[in-house]
Coordinates of C-alpha atoms and ligand atoms in Angstrom, one line a residue:
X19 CA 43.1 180.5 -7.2
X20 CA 40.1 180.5 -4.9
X21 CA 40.9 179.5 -1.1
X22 CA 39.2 175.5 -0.9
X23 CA 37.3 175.8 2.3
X24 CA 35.1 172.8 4.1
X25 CA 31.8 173.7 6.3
X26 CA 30.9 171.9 9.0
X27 CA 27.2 172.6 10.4
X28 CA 26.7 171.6 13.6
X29 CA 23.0 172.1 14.9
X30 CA 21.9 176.0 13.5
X31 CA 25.8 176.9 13.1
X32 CA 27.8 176.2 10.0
X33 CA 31.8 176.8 10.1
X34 CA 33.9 177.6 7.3
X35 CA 37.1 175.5 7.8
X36 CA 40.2 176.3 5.5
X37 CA 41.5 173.5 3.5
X38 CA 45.0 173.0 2.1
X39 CA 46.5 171.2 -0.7
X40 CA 50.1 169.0 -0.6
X41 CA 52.2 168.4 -3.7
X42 CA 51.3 165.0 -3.4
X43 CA 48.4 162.7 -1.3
X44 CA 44.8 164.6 -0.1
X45 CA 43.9 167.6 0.5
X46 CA 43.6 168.2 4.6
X47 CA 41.0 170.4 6.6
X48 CA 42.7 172.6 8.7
X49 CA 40.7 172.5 12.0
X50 CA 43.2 174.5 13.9
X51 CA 40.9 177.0 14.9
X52 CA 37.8 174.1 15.4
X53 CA 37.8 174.4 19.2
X54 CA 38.0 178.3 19.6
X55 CA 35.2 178.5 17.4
X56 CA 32.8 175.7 17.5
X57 CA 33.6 174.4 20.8
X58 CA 34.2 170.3 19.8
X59 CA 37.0 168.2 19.3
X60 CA 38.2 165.6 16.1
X61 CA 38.1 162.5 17.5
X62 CA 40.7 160.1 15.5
X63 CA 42.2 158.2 18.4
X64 CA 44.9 156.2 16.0
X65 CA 45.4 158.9 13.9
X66 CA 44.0 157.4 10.6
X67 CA 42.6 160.4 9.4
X68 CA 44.8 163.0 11.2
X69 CA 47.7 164.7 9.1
X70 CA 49.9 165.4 12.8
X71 CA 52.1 167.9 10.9
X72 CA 54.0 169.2 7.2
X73 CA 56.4 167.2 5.9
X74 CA 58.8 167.8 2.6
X75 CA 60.6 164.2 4.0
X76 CA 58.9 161.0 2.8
X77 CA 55.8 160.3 1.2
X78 CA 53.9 157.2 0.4
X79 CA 51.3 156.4 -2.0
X80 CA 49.9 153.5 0.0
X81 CA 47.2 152.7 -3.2
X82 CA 50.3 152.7 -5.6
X83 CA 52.3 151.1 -3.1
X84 CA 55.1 154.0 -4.0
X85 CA 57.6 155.5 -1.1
X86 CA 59.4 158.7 -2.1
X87 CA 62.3 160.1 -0.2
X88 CA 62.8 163.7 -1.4
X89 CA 61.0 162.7 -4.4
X90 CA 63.3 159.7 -5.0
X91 CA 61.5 156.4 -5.2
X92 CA 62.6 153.5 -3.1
X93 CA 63.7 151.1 -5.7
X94 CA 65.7 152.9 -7.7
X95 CA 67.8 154.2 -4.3
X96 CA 67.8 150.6 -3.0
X97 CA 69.3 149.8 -6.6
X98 CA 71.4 152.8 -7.3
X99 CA 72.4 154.4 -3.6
X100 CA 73.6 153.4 -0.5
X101 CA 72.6 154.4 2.7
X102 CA 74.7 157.3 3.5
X103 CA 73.9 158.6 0.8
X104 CA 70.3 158.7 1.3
X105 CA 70.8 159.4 5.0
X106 CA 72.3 162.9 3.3
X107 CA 69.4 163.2 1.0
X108 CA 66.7 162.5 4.0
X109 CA 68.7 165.1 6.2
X110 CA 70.0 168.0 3.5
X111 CA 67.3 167.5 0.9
X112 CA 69.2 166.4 -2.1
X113 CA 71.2 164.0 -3.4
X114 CA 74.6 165.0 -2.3
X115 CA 78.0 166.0 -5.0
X116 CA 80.9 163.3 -5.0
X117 CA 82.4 166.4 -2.9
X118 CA 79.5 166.8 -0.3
X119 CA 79.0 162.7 -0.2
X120 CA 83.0 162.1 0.6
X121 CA 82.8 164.8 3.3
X122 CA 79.5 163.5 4.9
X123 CA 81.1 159.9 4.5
X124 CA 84.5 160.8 6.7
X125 CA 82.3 163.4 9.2
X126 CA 80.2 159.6 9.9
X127 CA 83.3 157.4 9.9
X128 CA 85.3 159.3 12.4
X129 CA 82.6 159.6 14.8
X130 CA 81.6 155.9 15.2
X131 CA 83.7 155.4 18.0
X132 CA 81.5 156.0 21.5
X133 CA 82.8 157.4 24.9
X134 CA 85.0 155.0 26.4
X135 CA 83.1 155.3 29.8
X136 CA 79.6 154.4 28.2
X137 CA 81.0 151.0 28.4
X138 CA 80.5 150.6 31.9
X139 CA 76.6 151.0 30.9
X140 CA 76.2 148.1 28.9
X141 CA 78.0 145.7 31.8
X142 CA 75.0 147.0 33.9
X143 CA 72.8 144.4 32.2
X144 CA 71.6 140.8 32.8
X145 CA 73.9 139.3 29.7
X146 CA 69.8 138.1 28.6
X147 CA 69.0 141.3 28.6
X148 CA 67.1 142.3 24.7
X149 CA 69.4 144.0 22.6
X150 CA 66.4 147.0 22.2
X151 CA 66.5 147.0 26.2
X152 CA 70.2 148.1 26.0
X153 CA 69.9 150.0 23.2
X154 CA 67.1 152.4 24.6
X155 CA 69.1 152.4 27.7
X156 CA 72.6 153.4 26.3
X157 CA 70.9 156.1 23.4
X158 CA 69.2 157.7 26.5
X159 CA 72.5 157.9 28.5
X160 CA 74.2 159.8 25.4
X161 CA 72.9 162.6 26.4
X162 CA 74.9 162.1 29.9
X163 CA 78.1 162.3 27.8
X164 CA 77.3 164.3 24.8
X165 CA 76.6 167.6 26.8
X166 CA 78.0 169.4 23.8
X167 CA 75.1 168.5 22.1
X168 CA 72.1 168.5 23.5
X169 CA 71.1 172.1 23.4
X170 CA 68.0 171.7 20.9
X171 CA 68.0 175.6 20.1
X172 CA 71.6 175.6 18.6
X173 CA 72.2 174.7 15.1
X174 CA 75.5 173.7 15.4
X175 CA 74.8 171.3 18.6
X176 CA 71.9 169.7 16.3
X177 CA 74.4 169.1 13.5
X178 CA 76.8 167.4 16.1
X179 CA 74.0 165.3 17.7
X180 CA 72.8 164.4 14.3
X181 CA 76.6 163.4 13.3
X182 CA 77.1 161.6 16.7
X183 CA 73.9 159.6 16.4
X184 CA 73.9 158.0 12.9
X185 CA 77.9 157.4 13.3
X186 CA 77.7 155.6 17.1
X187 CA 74.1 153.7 16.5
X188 CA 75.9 151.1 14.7
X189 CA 78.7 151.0 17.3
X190 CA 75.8 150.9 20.0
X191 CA 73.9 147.9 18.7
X192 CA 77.1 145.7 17.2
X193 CA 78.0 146.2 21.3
X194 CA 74.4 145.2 22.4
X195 CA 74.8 142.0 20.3
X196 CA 78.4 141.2 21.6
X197 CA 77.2 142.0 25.2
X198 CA 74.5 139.1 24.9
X199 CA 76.9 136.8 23.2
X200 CA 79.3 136.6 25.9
X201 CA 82.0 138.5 23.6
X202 CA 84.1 141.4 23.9
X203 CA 83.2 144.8 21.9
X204 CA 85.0 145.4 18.4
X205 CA 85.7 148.8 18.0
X206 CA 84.7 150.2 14.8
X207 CA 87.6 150.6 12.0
X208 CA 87.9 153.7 9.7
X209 CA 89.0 151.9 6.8
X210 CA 85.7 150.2 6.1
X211 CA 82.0 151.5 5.1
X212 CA 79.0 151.8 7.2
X213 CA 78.0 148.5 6.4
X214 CA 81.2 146.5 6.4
X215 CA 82.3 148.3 9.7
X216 CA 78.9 147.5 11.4
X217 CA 79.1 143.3 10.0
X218 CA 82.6 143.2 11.7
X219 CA 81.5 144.6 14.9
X220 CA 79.2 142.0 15.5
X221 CA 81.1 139.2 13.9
X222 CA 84.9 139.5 14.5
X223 CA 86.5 138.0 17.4
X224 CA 90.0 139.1 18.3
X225 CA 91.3 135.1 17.5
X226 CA 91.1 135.6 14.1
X227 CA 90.9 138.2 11.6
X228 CA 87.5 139.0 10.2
X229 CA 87.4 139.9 6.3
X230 CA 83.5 141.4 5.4
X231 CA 81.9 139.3 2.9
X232 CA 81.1 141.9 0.1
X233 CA 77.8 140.3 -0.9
X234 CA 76.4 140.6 2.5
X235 CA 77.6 144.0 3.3
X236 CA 75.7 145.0 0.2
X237 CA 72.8 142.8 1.1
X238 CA 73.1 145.3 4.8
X239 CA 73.5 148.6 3.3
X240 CA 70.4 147.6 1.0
X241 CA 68.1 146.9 4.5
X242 CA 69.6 149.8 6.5
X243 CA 68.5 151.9 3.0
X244 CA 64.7 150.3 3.1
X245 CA 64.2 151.0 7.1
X246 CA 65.4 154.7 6.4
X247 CA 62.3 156.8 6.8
X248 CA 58.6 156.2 6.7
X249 CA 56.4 159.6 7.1
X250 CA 54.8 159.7 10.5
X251 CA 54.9 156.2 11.7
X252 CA 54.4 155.5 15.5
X253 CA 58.1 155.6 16.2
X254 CA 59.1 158.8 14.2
X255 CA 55.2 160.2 15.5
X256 CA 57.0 159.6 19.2
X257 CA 60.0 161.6 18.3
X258 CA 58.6 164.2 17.3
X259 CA 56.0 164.6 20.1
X260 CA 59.1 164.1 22.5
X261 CA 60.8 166.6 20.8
X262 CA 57.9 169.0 21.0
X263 CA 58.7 169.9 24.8
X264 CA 62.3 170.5 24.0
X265 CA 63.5 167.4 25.4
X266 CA 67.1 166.9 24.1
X267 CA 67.9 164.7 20.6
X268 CA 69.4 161.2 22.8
X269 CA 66.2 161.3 24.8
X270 CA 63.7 162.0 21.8
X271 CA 65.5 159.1 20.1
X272 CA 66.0 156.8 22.5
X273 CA 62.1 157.5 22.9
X274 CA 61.5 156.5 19.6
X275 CA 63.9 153.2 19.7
X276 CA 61.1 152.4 22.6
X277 CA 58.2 152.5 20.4
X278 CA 60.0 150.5 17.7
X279 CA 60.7 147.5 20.0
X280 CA 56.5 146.9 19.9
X281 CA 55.3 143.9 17.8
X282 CA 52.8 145.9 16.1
X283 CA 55.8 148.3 14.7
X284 CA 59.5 147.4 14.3
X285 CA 59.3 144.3 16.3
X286 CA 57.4 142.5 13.3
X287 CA 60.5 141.3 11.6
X288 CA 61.5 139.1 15.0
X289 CA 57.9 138.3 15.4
X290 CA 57.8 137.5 11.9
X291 CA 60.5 135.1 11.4
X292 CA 59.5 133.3 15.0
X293 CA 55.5 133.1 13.1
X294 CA 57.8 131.3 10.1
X295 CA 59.1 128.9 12.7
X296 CA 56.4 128.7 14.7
X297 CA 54.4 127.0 11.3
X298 CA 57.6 125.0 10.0
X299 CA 56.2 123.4 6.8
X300 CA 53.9 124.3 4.2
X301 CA 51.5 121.7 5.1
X302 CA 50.7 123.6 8.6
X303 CA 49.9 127.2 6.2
X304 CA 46.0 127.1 6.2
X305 CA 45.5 126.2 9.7
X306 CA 47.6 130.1 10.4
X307 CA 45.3 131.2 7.3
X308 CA 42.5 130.3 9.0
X309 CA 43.3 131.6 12.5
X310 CA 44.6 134.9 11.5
X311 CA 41.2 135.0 9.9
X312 CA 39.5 134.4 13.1
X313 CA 38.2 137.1 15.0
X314 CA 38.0 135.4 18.2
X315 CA 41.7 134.2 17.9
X316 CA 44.4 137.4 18.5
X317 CA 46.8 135.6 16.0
X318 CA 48.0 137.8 13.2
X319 CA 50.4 137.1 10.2
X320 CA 53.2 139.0 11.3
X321 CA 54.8 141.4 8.8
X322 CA 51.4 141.3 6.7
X323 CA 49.1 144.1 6.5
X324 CA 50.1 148.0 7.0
X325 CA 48.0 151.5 7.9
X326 CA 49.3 153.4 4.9
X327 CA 49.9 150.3 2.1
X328 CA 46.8 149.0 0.7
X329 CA 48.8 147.5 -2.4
X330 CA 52.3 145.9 -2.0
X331 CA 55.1 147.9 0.3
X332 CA 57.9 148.5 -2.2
X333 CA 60.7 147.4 0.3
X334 CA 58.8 144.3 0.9
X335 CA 59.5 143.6 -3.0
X336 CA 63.1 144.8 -2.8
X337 CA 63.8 143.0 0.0
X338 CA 61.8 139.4 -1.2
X339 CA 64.6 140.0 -4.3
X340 CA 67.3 140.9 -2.0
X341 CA 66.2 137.6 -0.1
X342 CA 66.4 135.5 -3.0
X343 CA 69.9 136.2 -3.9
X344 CA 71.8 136.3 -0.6
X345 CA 70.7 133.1 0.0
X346 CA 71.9 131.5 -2.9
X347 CA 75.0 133.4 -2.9
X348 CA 75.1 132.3 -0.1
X349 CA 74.5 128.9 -1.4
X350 CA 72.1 128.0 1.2
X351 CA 69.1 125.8 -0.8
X352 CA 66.2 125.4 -0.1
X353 CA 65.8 127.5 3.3
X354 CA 62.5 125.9 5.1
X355 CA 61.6 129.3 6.7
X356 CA 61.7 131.3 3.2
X357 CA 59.7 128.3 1.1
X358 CA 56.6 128.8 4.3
X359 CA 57.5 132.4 3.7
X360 CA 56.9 132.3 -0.3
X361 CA 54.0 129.7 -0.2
X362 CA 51.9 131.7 3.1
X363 CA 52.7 135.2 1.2
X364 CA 50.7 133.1 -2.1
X365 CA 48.3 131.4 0.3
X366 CA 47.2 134.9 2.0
X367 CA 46.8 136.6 -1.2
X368 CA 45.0 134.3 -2.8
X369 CA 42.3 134.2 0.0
X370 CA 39.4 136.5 0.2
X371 CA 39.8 137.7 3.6
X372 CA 43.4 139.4 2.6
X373 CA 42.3 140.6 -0.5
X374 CA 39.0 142.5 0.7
X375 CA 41.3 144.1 3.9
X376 CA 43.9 144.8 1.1
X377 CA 47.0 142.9 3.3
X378 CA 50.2 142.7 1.9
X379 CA 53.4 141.5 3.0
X380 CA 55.1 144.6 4.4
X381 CA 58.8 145.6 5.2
X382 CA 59.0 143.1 8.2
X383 CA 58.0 139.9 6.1
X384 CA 61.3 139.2 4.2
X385 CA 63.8 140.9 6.4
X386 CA 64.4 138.5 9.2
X387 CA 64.9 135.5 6.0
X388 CA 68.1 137.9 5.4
X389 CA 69.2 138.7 8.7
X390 CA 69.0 135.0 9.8
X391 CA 71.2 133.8 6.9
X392 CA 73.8 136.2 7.3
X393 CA 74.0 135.0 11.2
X394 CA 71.9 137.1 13.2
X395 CA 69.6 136.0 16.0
X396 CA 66.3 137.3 16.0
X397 CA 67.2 139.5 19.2
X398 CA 68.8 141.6 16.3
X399 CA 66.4 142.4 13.7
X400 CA 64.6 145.1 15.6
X401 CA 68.0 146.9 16.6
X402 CA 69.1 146.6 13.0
X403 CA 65.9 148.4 12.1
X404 CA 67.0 151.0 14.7
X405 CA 69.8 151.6 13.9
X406 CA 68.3 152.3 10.3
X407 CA 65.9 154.5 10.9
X408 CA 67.9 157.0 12.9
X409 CA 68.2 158.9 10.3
X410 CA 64.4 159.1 9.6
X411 CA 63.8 159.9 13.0
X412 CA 66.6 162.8 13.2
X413 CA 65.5 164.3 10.0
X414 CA 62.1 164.9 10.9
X415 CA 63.1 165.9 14.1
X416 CA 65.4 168.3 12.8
X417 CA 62.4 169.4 10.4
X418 CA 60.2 170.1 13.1
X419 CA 62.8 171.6 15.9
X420 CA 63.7 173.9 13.3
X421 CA 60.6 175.2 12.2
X422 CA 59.1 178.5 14.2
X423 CA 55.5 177.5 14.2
X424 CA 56.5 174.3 16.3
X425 CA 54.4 174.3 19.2
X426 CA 54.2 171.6 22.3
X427 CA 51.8 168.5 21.0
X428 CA 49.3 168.0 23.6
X429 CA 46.3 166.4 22.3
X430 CA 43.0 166.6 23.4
X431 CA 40.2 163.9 25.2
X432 CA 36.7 162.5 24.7
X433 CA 36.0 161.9 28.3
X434 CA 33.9 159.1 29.3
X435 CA 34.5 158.9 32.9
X436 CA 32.8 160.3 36.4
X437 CA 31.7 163.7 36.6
X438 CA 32.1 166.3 39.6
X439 CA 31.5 164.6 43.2
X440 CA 32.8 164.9 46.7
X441 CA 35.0 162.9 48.6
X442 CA 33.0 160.1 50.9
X443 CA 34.7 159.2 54.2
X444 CA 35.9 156.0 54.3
X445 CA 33.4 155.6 57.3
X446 CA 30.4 156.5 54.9
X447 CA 31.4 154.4 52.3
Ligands
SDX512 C1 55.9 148.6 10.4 O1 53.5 152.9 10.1 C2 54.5 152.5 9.4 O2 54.9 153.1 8.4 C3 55.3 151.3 10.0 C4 56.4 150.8 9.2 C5 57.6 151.7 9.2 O3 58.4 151.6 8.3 O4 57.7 152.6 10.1 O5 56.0 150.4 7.9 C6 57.0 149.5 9.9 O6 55.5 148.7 11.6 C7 55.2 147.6 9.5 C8 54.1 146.9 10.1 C9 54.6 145.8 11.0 N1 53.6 145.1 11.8 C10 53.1 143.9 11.4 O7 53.5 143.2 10.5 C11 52.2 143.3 12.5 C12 51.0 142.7 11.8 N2 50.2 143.7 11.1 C13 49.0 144.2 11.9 O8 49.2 144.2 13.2 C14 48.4 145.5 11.2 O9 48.3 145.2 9.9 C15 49.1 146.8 11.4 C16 49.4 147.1 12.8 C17 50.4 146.8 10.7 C18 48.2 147.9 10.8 O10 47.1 147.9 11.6 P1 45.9 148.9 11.3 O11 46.2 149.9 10.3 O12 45.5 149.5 12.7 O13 44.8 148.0 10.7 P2 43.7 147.3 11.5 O14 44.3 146.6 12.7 O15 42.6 148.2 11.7 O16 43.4 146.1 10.5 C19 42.4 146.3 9.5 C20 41.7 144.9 9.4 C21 41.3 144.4 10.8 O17 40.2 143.5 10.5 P3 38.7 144.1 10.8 O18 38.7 144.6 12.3 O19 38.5 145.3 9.9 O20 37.7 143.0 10.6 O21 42.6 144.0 8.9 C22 42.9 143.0 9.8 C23 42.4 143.5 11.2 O22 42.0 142.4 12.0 N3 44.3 142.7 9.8 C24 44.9 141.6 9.9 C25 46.3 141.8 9.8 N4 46.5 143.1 9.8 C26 45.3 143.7 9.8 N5 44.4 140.3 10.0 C27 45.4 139.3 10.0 N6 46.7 139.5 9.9 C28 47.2 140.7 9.9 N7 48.5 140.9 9.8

């Protein structure tokens, strides 16, 4: 098959520029060689046209509104799996035996407890402090503790880190949560899933015992499954440009748990359900309609809109289901925050202005409804996405740390500031 190649001309010189072909999305322009040769830089400062590296992880179909994980779409995993299960899928490539599931399942579970003396960490912070402050805090100090794993170019070490770091996040942000509420830790129990163990954590108290309401350890494992991976978002994009210089996994991740916190990215879904609150009743909808509209007014519906999605996100359509029947299970009517939620999601898409820009509720616009009704604050719902996208964020690191051709990420500039001049003496100025 002939070799797809794209010219550029530039002035009197044309380039040939190789192209190459995915199993699935465009085709991209490999301008690798575009500097050595031509002498000019891409420019694509937020990356909407710039394929940063391979991938055989995740891929989305934003027109479709389709996410794949290892080929696997999202619904039917949300429906059929459970999140350990497609942590092993994102990590290993496959779905696992009954055999390779169990093992993967006790390897997690006996590794959820964290180093006794981390503790002292947390008791280092204002009791105000934001869960995500103490969570990129006490990720980043694993690799004070962990030393056993943080050699990058060992396999073995990277398994270990990977193992320690999905099995201890939930530990790590259960104790963030207690920490803030004035309660003392619960250690993690090996008799229970990920999701029931990670719901007693935050919830139990040592006056009383703590039995894990089945419907919303389900209604967990189904969110941690829908935060798992997402390509080359900004978070995962920071992992692996952090793990580009070799820096160990604890720092990489506790780099990308940073980049999550912003409102832009993972911070959406607190943003979000404070938006909900913020507009109260139906009635007040259009007058948000009308300011997100507004150019000269920075307001933005939260957990609308995506870079990739120009059609619904699948999660958001899971999770609006998900939403629906955890609160009646839950047999709470009527929830103010998800009737604004349902009649603004109706509103925006019925209104020209989300329609031409293609906005659609994203992953963030449901997920804080959930979270709220099975008791958490809203200082929770980023850390809970953390937590879930660990995995995403260790697989493509591992995907990249263990690929030869990696090289150091160090973009380039379009320079817009002084040229070449001399120093002026403060006297001569
Ligand atoms: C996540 O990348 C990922 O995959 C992220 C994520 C993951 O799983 O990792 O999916 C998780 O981060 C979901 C997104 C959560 N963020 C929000 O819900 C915050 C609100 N959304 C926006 O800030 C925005 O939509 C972004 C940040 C999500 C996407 O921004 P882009 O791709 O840079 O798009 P843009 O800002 O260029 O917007 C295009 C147009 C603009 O209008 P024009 O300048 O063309 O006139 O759409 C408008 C924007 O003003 N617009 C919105 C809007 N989002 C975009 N207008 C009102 N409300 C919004 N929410």
């Amino acid at each position: 098959m002939t070799k797809k190649t794209a010219t550029l001309t530039i002035g009197e010189n044309s380039y040939e520029l190789p192209m190459m072909s995915p199993t699935a999305g465009p085709d991209v322009v490999d301008v690798r060689k575009l500097y050595s040769e031509a002498k000019v830089f891409t420019y694509d400062p937020g990356f909407t046209s710039t394929a940063a590296c391979d991938s055989t992880i995740t891929f989305i179909d934003g027109g479709k509104g389709q996410l794949l994980h290892r080929g696997y779409p999202i619904d039917q995993l949300a429906e059929k799996s459970h999140y350990l299960e497609v942590c092993y899928l994102l990590l290993y490539g496959e779905l696992p035996s009954a055999k390779a599931l169990e093992d993967f399942e006790q390897l997690v579970t006996h590794h959820t407890m964290l180093h006794e003396q981390m503790i002292n960490f947390f008791r280092g912070f204002r009791r105000d402090a934001h869960p995500m402050a103490i969570m990129t805090g006490v990720v980043g100090a694993m690799s004070a503790f962990y030393h056993d794993s943080t050699d990058v170019n060992d396999e073995h070490q990277r398994e270990v880190a990977t193992i320690r770091l999905i099995a201890k996040m939930p530990t790590i942000a259960a104790m963030a949560y207690k920490y803030t509420v004035g309660q003392p830790f619960v250690y993690p129990r090996n008799d229970l899933d990920y999701a029931s163990n990670f719901l007693r954590m935050c919830f139990a108290v040592p006056a009383e015992d703590y039995e894990v309401n089945p419907i919303l350890a389900r209604a967990m494992d189904r969110i941690f499954t829908l935060h798992a991976d997402h390509e080359q978002n900004a978070s995962t994009s920071t992992v692996r440009l952090a793990s580009s210089s070799g820096a160990n996994p604890f720092a990489c991740i506790a780099a990308g748990i940073a980049c999550l916190w912003g409102p832009a990215h993972g911070g959406a879904n607190q943003a979000c359900l404070e938006m909900l609150r913020e507009i109260g009743t139906v009635d007040r909808i259009p007058e948000y309609i009308e300011r997100a509209k507004d150019k000269n007014d920075d307001f933005r519906l939260m957990g609308f809109g995506h870079r990739v999605y120009k059609n619904f996100d699948p999660r958001a359509t899971v999770m609006k289901q998900s939403a629906d029947e955890v609160l009646d299970l839950l047999g709470i009517e009527d929830n103010p925050v998800l009737q604004v939620a349902k009649e603004l999601e109706r509103a925006a898409l019925a209104d020209d202005y989300f329609a031409e820009k293609k906005l659609f509720p994203n992953v963030d616009f449901y997920s804080g409804i959930i979270l709220e009704a099975m008791g958490f604050p809203t200082s929770m719902f980023t850390p809970i996405f953390a937590l879930s996208r660990t995995v995403g964020w260790i697989s493509q690191w591992k995907e990249m740390i263990s690929d030869p051709a990696m090289k150091i990420g160090r973009p380039r500039q379009l320079y817009c500031g002084e040229t070449l001049r001399d120093y002026v003496n403060i006297e001569d100025r």
